[in-house]
PDB file of C-alpha atoms in Angstrom:
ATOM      1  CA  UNK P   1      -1.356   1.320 -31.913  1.00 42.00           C
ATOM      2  CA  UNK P   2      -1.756   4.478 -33.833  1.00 45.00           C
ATOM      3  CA  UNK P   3       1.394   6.298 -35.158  1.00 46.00           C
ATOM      4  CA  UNK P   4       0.484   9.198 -33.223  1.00 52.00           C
ATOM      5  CA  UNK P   5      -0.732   7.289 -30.549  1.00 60.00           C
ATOM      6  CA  UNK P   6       1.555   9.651 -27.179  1.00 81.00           C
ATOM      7  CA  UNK P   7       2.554   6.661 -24.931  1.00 87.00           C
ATOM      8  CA  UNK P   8       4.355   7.939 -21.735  1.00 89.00           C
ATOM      9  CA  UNK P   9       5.534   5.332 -19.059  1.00 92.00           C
ATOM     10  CA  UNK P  10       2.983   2.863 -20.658  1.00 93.00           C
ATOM     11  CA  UNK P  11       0.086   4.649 -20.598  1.00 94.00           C
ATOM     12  CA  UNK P  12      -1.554   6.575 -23.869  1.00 94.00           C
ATOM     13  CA  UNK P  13      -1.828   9.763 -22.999  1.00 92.00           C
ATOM     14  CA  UNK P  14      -5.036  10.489 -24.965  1.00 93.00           C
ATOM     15  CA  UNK P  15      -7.086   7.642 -22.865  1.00 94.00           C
ATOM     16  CA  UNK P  16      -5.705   9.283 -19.791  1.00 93.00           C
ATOM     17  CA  UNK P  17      -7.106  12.476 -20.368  1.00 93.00           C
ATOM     18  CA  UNK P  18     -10.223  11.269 -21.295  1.00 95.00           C
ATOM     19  CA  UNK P  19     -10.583   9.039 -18.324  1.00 94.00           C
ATOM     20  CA  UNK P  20      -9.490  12.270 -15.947  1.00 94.00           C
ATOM     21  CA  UNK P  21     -12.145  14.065 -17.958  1.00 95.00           C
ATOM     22  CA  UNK P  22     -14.729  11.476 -17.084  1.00 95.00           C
ATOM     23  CA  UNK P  23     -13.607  10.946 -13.409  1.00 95.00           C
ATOM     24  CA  UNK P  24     -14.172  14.712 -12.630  1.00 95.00           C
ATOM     25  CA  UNK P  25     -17.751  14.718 -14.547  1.00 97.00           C
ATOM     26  CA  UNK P  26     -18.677  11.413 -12.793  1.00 95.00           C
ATOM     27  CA  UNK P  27     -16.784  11.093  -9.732  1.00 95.00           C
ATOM     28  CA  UNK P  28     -19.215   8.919  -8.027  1.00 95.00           C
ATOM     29  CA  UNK P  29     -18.211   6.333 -11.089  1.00 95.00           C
ATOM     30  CA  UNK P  30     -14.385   6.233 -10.256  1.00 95.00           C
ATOM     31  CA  UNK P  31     -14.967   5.659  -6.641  1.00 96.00           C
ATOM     32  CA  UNK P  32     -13.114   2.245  -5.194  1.00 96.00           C
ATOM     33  CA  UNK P  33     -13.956  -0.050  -1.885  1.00 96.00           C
ATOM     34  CA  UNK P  34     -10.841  -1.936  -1.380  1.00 95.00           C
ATOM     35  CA  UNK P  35     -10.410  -4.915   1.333  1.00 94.00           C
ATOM     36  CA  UNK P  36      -8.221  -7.687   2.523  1.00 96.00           C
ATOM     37  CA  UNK P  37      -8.634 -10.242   4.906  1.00 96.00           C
ATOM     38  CA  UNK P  38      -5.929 -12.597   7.280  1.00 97.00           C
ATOM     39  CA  UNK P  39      -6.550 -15.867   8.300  1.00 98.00           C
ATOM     40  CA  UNK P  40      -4.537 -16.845  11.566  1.00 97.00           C
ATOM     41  CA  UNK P  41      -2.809 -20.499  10.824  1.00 97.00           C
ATOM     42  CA  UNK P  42      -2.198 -21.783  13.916  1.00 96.00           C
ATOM     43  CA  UNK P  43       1.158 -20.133  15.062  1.00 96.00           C
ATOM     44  CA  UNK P  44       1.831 -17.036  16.919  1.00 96.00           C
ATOM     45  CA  UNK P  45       2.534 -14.252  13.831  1.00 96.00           C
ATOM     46  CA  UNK P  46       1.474 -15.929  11.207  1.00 97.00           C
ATOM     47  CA  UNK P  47      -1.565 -15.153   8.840  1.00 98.00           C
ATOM     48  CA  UNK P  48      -2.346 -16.138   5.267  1.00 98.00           C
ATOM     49  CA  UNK P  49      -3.563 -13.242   3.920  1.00 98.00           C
ATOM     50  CA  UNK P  50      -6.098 -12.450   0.998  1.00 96.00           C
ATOM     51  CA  UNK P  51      -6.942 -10.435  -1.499  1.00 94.00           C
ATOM     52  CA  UNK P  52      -9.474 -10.881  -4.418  1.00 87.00           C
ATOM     53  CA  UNK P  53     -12.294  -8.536  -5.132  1.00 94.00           C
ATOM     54  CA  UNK P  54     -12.971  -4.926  -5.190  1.00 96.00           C
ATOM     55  CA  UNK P  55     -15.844  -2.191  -5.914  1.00 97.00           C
ATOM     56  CA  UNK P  56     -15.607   0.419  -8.774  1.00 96.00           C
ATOM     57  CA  UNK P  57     -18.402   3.025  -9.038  1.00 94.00           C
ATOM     58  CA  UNK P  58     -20.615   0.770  -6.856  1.00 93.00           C
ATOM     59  CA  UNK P  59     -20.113  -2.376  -8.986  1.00 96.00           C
ATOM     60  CA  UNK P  60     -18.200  -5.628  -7.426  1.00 96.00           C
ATOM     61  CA  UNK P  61     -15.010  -6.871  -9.238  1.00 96.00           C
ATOM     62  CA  UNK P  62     -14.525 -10.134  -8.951  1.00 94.00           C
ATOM     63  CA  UNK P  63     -12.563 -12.605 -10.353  1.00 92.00           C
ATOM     64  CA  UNK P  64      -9.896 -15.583  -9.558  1.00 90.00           C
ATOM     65  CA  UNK P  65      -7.059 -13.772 -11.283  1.00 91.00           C
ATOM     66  CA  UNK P  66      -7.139 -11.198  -8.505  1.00 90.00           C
ATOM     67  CA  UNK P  67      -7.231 -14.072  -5.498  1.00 91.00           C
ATOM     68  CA  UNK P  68      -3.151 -13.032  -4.621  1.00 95.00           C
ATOM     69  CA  UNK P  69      -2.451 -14.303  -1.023  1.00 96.00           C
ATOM     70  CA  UNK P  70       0.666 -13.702   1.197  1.00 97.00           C
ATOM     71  CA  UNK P  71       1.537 -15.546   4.078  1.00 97.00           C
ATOM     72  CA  UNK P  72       3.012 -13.181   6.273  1.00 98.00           C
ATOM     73  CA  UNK P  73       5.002 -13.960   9.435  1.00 97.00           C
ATOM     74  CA  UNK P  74       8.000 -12.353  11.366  1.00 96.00           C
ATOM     75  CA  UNK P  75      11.742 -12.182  11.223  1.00 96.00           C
ATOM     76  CA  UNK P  76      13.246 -15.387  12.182  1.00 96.00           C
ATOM     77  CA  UNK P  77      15.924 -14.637  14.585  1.00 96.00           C
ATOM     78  CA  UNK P  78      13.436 -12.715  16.530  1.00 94.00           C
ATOM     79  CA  UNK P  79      11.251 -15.396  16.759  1.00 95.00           C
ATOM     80  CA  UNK P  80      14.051 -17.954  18.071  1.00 96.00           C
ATOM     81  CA  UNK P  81      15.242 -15.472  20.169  1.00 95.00           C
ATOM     82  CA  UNK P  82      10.694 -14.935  21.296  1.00 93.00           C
ATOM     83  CA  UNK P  83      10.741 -18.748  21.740  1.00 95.00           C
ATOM     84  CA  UNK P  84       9.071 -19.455  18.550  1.00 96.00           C
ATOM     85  CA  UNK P  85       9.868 -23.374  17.642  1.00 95.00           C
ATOM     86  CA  UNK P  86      11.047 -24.415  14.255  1.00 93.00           C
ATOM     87  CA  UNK P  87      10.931 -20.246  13.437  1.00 95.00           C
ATOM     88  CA  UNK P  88      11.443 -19.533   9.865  1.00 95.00           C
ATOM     89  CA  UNK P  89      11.340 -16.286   8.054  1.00 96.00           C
ATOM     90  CA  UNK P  90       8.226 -14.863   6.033  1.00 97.00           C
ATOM     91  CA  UNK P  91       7.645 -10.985   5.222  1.00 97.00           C
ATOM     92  CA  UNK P  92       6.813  -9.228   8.360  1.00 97.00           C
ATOM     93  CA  UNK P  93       3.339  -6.994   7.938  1.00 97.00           C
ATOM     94  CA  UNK P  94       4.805  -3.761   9.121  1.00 96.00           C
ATOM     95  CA  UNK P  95       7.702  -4.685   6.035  1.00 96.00           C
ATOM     96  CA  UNK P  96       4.824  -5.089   3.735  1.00 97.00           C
ATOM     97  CA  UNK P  97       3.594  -2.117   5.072  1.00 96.00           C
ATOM     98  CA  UNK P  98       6.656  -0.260   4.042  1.00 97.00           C
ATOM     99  CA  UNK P  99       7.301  -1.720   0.379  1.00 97.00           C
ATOM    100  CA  UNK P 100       3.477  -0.824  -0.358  1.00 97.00           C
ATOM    101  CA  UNK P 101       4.334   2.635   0.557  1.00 97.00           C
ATOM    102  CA  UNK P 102       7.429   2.839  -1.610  1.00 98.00           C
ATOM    103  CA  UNK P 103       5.129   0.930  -4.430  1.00 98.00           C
ATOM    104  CA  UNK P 104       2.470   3.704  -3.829  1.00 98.00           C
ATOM    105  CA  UNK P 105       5.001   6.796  -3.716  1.00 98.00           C
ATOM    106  CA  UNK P 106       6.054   5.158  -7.520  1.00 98.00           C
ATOM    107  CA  UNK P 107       2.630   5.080  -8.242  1.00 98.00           C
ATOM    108  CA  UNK P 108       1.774   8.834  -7.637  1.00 98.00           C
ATOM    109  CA  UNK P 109       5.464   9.668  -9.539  1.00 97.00           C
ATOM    110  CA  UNK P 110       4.946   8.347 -12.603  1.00 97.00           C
ATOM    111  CA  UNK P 111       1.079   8.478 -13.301  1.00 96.00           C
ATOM    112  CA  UNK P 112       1.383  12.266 -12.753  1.00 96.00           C
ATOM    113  CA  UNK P 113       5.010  11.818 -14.697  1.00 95.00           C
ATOM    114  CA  UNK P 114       2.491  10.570 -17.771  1.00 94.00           C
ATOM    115  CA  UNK P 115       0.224  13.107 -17.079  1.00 94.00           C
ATOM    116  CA  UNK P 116       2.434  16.135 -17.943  1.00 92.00           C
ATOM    117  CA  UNK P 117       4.218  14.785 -20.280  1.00 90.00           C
ATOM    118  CA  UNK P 118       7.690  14.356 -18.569  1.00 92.00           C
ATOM    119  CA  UNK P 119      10.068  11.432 -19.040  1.00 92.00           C
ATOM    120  CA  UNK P 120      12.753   9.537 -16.839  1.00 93.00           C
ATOM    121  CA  UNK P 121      14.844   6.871 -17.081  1.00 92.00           C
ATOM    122  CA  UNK P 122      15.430   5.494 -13.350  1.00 95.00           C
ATOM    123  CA  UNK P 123      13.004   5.809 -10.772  1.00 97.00           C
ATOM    124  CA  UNK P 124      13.486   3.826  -6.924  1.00 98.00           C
ATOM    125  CA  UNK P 125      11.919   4.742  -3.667  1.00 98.00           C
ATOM    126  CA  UNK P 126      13.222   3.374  -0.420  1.00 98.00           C
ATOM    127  CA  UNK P 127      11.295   3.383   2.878  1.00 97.00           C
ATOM    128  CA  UNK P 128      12.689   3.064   6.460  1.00 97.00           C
ATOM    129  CA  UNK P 129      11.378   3.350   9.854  1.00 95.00           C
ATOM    130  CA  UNK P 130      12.730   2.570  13.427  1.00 95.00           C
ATOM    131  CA  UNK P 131       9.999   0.035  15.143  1.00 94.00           C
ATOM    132  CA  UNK P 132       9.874  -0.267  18.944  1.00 95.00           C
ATOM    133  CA  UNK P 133       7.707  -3.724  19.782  1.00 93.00           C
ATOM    134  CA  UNK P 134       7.701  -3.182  23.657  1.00 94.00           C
ATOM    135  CA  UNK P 135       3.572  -2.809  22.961  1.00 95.00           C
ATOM    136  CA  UNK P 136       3.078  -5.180  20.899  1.00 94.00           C
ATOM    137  CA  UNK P 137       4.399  -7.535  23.449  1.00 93.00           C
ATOM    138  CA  UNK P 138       2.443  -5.772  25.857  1.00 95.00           C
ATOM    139  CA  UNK P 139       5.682  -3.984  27.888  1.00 95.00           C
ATOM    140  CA  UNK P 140       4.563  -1.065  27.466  1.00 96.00           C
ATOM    141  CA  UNK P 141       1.086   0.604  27.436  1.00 97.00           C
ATOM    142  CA  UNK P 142      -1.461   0.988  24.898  1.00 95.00           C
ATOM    143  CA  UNK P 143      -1.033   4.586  25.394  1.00 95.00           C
ATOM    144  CA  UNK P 144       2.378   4.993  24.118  1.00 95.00           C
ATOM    145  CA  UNK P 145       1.486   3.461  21.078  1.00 93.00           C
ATOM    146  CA  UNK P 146       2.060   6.431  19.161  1.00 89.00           C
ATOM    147  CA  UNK P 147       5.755   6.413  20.017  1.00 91.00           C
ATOM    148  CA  UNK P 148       6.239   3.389  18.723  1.00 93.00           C
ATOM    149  CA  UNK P 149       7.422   4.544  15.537  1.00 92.00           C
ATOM    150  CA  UNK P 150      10.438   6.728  14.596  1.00 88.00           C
ATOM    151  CA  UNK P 151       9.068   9.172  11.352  1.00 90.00           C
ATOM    152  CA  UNK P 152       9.375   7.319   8.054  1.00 93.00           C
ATOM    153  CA  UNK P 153      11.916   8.412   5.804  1.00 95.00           C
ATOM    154  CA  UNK P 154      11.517   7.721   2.274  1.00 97.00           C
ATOM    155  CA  UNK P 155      13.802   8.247  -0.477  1.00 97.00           C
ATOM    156  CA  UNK P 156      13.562   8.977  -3.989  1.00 98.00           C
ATOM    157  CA  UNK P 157      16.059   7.986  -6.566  1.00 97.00           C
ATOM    158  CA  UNK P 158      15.184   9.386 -10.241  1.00 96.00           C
ATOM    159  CA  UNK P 159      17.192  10.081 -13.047  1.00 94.00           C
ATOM    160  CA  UNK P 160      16.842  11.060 -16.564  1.00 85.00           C
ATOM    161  CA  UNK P 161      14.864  13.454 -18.351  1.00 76.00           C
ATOM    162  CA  UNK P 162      14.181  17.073 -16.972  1.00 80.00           C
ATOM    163  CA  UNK P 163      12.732  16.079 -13.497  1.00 90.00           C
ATOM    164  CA  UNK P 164      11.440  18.914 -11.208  1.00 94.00           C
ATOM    165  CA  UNK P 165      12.632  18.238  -7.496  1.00 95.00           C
ATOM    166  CA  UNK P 166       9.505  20.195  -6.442  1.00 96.00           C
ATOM    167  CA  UNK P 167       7.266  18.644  -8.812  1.00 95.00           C
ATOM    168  CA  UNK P 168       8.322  14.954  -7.874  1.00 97.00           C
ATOM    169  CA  UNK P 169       7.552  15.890  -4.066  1.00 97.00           C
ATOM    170  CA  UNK P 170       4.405  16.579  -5.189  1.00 97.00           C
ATOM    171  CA  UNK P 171       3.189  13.385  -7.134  1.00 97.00           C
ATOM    172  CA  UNK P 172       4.706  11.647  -4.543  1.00 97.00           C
ATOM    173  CA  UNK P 173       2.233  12.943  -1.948  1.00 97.00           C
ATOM    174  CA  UNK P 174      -0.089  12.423  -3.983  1.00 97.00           C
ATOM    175  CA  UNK P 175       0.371   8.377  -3.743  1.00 97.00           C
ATOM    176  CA  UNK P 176      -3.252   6.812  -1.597  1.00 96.00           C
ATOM    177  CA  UNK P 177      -0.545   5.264   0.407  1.00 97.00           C
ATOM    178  CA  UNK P 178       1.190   8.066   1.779  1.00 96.00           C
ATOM    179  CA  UNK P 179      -2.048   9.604   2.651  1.00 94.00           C
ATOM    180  CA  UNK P 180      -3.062   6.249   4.761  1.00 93.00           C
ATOM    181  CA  UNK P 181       0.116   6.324   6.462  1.00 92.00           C
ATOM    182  CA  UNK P 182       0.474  10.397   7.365  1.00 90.00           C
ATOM    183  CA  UNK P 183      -2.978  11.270   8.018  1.00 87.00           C
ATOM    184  CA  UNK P 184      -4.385  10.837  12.120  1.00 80.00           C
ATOM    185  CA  UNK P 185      -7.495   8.463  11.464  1.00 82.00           C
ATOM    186  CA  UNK P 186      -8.824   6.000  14.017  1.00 86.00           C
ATOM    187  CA  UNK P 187      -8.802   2.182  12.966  1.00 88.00           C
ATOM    188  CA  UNK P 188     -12.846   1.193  13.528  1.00 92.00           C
ATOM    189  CA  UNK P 189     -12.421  -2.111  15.477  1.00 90.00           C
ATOM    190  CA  UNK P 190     -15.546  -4.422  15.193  1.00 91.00           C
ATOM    191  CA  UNK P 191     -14.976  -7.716  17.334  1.00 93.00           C
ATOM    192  CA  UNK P 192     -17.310 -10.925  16.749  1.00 92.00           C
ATOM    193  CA  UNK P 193     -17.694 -13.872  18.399  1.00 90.00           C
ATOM    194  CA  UNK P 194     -19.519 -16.696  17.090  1.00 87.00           C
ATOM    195  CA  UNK P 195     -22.613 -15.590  18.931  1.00 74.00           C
ATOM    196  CA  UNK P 196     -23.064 -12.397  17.631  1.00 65.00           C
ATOM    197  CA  UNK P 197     -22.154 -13.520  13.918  1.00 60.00           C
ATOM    198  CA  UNK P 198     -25.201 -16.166  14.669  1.00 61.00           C
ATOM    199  CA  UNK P 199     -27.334 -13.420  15.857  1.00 60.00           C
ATOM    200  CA  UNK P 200     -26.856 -11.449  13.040  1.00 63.00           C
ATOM    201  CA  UNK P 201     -28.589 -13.978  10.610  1.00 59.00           C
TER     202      UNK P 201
END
């Protein structure tokens, strides 16, 4: 590292720039294709989820490094409560959900924080939502699925430094997160059976 090298929340500030520079002169090089997969293990809730490789600019990343899994479940008192035998407690995806929103939301703070040059000490976001599950346990209809939700409320804690109110609101809607989780988008369901995966050979 250079003496004048300008680091700002880890990142050199130089590199940045240059990498924005290149991103808006070649955006068709920055593009990503992200993708996870769940594998259902045998009890009601439970998955064992995966995620390994990605695409940048059209190329595949891949690599065993990136193979994180996470077995997600439920909450266990609901699950005795459901009838679920020998019910013990793994993170919940809507609660995954959540902390990858928060995650995100710290994301867009303090890459943009780097960006201009402006410093904080403390940073913590805190997400929380009110969940009804009558439709996922089919008591109500599909149809009322949007009302399943109360609005998300997340919180930003951030100290230090001279910190724009404004400007934080900002770089936190700027986090890809937030945008998957506020914008109306449909879900594009493709269901195979072992047939049709045969067939498609």
């Amino acid at each position: 590292m250079t003496d004048d090298q300008q680091l700002a929340h880890g990142i050199d500030r130089e590199a940045m720039a240059a990498f924005a520079e290149h991103a808006s002169a070649e955006p068709d090089a920055v593009q990503l294709g992200l993708g996870a997969s769940a594998t259902y293990e045998g009890t009601a809730a439970h998955s064992l989820a995966k995620i390994d490789s990605y695409d940048l600019g059209g190329e595949t990343i891949d690599r065993e490094t990136r193979e994180y899994t996470i077995p997600y479940g439920a909450w266990k008192e609901v699950l005795e409560a459901g009838g679920w035998v020998g019910a013990t407690d793994r993170i919940e995806p809507v609660e995954a959900a959540l902390s990858a929103l928060a995650a995100c939301i710290n994301v867009g703070i303090s890459i943009n924080a780097a960006a201009e040059g402006v410093a904080f000490d403390e940073l913590r976001t805190s997400v929380r939502t009110d969940f009804d599950p009558a439709v996922l346990f089919s008591l109500a209809d599909l149809e009322t699925a949007d009302s399943v939700y109360g609005n998300l409320q997340a919180t930003i804690e951030i100290e230090g430094g001279d910190v724009d109110p404004e400007r934080v609101d900002e770089w936190a809607r700027r986090a890809p997160v937030y945008t998957l989780v506020s914008l109306a988008q449909d879900v594009e369901l493709t269901v195979q059976t072992p047939a049709e995966v045969a067939g498609d050979d």
